[in-house]
CSV table of C-alpha atoms in Angstrom, one decimal:
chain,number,residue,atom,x,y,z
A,1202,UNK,CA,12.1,4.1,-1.5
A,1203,UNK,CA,10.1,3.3,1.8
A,1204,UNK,CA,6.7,4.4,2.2
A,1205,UNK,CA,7.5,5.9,5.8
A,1206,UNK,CA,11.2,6.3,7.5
A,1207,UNK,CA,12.5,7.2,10.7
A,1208,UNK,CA,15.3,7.4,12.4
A,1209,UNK,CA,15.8,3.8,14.4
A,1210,UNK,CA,18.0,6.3,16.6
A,1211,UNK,CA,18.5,4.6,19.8
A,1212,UNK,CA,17.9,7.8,21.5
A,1213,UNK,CA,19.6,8.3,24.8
A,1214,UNK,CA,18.5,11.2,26.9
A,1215,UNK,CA,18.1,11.9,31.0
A,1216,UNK,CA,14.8,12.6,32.6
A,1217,UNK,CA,13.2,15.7,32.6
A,1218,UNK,CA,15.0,16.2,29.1
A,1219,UNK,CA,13.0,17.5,26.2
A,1220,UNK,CA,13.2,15.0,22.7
A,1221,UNK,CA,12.1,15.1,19.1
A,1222,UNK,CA,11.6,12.5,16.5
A,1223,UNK,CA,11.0,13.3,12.9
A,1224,UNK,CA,9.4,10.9,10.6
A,1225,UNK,CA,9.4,11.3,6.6
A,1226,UNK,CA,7.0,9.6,4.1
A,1227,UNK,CA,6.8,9.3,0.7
A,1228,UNK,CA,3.9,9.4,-0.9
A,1229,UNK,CA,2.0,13.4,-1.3
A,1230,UNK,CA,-1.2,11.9,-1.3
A,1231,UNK,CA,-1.2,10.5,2.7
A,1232,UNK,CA,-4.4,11.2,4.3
A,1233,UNK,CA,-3.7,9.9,7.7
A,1234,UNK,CA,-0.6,10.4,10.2
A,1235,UNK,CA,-0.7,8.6,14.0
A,1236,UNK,CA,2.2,7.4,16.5
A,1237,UNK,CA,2.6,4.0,17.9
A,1238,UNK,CA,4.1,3.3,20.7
A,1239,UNK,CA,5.6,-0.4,21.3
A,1240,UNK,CA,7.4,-1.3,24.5
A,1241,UNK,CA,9.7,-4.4,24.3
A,1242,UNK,CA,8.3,-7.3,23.4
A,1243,UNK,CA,4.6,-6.3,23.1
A,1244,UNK,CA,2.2,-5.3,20.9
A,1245,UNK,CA,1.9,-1.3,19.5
A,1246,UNK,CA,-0.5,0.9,20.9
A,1247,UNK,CA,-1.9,4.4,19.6
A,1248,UNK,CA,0.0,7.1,21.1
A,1249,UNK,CA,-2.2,10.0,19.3
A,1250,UNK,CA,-3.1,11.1,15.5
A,1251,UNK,CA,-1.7,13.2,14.0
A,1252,UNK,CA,-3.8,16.2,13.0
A,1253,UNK,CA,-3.4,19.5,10.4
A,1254,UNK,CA,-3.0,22.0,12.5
A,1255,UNK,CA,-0.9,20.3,15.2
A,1256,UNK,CA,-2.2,18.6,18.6
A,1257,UNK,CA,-0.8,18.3,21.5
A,1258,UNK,CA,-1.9,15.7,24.8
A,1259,UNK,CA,-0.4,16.1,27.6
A,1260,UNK,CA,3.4,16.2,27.3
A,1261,UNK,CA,3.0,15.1,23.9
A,1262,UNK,CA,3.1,17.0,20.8
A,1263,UNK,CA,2.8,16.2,17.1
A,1264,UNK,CA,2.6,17.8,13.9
A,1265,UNK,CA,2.3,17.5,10.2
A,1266,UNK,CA,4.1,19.6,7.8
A,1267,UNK,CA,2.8,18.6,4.5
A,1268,UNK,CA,4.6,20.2,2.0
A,1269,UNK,CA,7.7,19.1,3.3
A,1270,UNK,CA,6.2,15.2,4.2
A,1271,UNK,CA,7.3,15.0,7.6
A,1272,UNK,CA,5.5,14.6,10.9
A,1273,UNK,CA,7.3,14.6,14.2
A,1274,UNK,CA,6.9,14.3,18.0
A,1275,UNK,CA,7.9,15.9,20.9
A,1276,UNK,CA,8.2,14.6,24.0
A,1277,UNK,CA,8.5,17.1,27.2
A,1278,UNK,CA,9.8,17.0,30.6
A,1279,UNK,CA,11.0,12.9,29.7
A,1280,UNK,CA,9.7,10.1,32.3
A,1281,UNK,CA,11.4,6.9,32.6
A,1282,UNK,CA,8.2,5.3,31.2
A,1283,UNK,CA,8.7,6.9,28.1
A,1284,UNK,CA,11.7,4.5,27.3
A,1285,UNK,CA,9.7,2.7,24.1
A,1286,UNK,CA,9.8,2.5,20.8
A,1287,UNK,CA,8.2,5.0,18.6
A,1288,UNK,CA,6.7,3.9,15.7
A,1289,UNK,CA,5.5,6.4,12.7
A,1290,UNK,CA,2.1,5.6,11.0
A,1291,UNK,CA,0.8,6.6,7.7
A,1292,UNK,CA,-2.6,6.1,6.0
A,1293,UNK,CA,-2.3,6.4,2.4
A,1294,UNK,CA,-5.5,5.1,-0.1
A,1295,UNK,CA,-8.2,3.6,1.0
A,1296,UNK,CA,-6.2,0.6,3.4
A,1297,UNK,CA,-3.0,1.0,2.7
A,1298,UNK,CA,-1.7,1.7,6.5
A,1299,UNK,CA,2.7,2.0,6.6
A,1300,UNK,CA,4.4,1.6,9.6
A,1301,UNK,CA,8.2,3.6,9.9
A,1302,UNK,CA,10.6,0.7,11.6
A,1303,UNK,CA,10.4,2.9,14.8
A,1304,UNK,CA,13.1,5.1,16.6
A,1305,UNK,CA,14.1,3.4,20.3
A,1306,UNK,CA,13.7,6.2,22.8
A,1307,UNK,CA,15.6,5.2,26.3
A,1308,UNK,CA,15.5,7.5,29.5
A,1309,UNK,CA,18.3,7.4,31.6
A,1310,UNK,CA,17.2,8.4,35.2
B,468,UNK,CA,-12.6,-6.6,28.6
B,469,UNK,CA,-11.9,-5.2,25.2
B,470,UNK,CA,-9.4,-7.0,23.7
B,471,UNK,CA,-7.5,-9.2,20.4
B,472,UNK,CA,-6.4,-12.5,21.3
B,473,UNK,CA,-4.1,-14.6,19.6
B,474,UNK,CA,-2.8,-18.4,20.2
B,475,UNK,CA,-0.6,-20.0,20.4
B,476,UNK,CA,1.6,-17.0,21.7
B,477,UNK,CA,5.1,-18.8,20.7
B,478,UNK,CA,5.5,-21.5,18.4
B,479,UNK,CA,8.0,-23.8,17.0
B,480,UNK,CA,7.9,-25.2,14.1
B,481,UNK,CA,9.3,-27.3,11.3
B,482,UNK,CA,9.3,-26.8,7.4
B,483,UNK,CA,6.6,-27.5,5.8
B,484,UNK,CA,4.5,-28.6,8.4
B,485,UNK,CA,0.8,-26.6,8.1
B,486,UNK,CA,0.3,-24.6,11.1
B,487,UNK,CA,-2.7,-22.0,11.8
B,488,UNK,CA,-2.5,-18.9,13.8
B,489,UNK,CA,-5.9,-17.6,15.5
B,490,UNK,CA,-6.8,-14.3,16.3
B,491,UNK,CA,-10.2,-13.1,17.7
B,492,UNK,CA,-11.2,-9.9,18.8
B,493,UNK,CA,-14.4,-9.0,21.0
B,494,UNK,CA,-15.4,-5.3,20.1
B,495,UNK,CA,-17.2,-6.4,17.1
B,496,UNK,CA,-14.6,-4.6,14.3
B,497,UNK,CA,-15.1,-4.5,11.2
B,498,UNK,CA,-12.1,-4.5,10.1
B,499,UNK,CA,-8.9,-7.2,10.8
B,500,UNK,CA,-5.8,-7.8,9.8
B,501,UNK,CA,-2.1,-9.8,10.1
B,502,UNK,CA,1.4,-8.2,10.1
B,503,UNK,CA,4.9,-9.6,10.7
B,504,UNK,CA,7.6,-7.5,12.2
B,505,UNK,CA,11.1,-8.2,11.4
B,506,UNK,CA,13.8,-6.1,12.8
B,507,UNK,CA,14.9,-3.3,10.4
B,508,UNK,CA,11.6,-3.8,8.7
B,509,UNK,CA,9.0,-2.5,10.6
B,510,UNK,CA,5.5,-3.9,10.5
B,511,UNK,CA,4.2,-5.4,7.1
B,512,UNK,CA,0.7,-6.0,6.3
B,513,UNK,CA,0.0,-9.5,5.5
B,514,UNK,CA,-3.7,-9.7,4.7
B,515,UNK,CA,-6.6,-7.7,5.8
B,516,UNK,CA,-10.2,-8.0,5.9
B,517,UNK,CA,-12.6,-5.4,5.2
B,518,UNK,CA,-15.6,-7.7,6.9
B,519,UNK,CA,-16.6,-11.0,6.8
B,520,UNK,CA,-16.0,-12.7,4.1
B,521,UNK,CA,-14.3,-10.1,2.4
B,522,UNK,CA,-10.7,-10.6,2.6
B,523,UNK,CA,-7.1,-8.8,0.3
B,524,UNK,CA,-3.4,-8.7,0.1
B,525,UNK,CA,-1.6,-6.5,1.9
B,526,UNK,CA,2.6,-6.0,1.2
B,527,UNK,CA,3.6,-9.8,1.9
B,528,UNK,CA,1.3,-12.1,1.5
B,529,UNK,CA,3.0,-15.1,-0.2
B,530,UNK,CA,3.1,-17.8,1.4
B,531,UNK,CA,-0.2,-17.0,3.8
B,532,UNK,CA,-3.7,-17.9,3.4
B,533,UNK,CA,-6.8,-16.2,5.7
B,534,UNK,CA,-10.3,-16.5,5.9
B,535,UNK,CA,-13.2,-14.4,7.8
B,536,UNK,CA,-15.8,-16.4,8.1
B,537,UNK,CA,-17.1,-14.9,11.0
B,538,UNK,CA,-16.8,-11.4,12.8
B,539,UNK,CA,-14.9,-12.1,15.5
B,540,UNK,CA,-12.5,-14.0,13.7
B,541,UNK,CA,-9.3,-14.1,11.3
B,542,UNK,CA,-6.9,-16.6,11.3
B,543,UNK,CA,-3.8,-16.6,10.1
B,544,UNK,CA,-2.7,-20.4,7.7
B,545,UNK,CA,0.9,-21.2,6.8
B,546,UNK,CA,0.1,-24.0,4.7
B,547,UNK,CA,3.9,-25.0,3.9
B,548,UNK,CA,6.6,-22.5,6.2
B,549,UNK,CA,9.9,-22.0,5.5
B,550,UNK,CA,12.5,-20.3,7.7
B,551,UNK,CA,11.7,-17.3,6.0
B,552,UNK,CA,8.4,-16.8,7.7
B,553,UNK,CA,10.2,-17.1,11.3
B,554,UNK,CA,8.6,-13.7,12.5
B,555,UNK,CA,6.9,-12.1,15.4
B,556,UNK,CA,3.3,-12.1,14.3
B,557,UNK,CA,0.3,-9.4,15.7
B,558,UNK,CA,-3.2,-9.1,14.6
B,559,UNK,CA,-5.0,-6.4,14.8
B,560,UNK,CA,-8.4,-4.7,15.1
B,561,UNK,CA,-10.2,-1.4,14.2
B,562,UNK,CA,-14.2,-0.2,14.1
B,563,UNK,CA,-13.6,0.7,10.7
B,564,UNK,CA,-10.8,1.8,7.6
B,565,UNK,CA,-7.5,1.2,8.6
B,566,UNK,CA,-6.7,4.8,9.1
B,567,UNK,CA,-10.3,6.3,10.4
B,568,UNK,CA,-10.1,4.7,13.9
B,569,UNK,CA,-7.3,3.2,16.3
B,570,UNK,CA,-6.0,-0.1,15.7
B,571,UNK,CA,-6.4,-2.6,18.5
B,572,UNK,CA,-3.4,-5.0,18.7
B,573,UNK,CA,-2.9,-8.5,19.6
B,574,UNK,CA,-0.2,-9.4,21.9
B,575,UNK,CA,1.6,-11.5,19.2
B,576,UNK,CA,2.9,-14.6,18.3
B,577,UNK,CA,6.5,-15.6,17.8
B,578,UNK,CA,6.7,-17.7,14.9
B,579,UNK,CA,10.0,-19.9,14.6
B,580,UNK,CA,10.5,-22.0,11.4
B,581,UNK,CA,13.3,-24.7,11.5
């Protein structure tokens, strides 16, 4: 079983829509949740962590549900720019850092 | 500017033929380290490197050899590729643990093995 999955989706939605991606991991004892962001053909960068109680940045949210081992993220009132790749994080031990394979977001204008 | 650099960006190469990726980042992290990302695969930790000269396995690291001999620094040796190791290639950077701070990527190298 993989550490992290996700759904490699391609998501298809039109601006201004509202979309959700849900990311599963494995192992109970994950101390550490983020979301990556990778555009095509470049390098990921941190989109935000992933916090206990929820967080929300701007038109981002996430959130952890821990007894069911999912984290997710929401993405509000959809911009063309948010066409990217998604990628789920997980910190679990001391270094052991598990990326998800990502779920393809694309914004139709 | 803060940023992790890698060379060569894209490379083609032949089996068996030793080739060395470099990496170098200039906001004095602790922490480094090399994953490949194959599509359907995700990202897979290579090697890290907890500080200078302190170096360990991460998922895949057969067929790879690092070293840290120097902050700044942690390049990435294929001492014998194989088409199996064809791969899009990023370091990365972070202050400290894997998980307790961002990690700062490189822009990657596209590795082709013949």
């Amino acid at each position: 079983r993989k550490e992290v999955e996700q759904d490699p989706g391609p998501f298809n939605v039109p601006e201004g829509a509202t979309v959700a991606f849900n990311c599963t991991y494995s192992n109970s004892a994950s101390q550490s949740f983020f979301w990556y962001r990778q555009d095509c053909r470049k390098e990921p960068k941190l989109l935000m962590s992933v916090y206990s109680s929820g967080n929300e940045d701007g038109r981002f949210t996430a959130q952890l549900n821990r007894a069911s081992q999912y984290i997710s993220l929401l993405i509000r009132d959809s911009k063309l720019s948010d066409s990217a790749t998604y990628l789920c994080v997980v910190l679990t031990g001391a270094n052991n850092l598990f990326f998800g394979t990502g779920t393809r977001l694309t914004v139709i204008p | 500017e803060a940023q992790v650099t890698q060379n060569p960006r894209y490379l083609i190469t032949v089996t068996g033929k030793k080739l060395t990726v470099t990496c170098s980042q200039n906001m004095n992290h602790e922490y480094m380290s090399w994953y490949r990302q194959d599509p359907g695969l995700g990202l897979r930790q290579i090697y890290y490197s907890m500080n200078v000269e302190v170096t360990d396995k991460g998922d895949v690291p057969e067929g790879y050899k690092v070293s840290r001999k120097e902050k700044r620094n942690f390049p990435l040796i294929l001492e014998s590729p194989s088409p199996n190791q064809t791969s899009l290639y990023f370091c990365a950077s972070s202050f400290q643990l894997a998980g307790a701070s961002e990690q700062f990527f490189g822009p990657g190298t596209r590795l082709t093995v013949l």
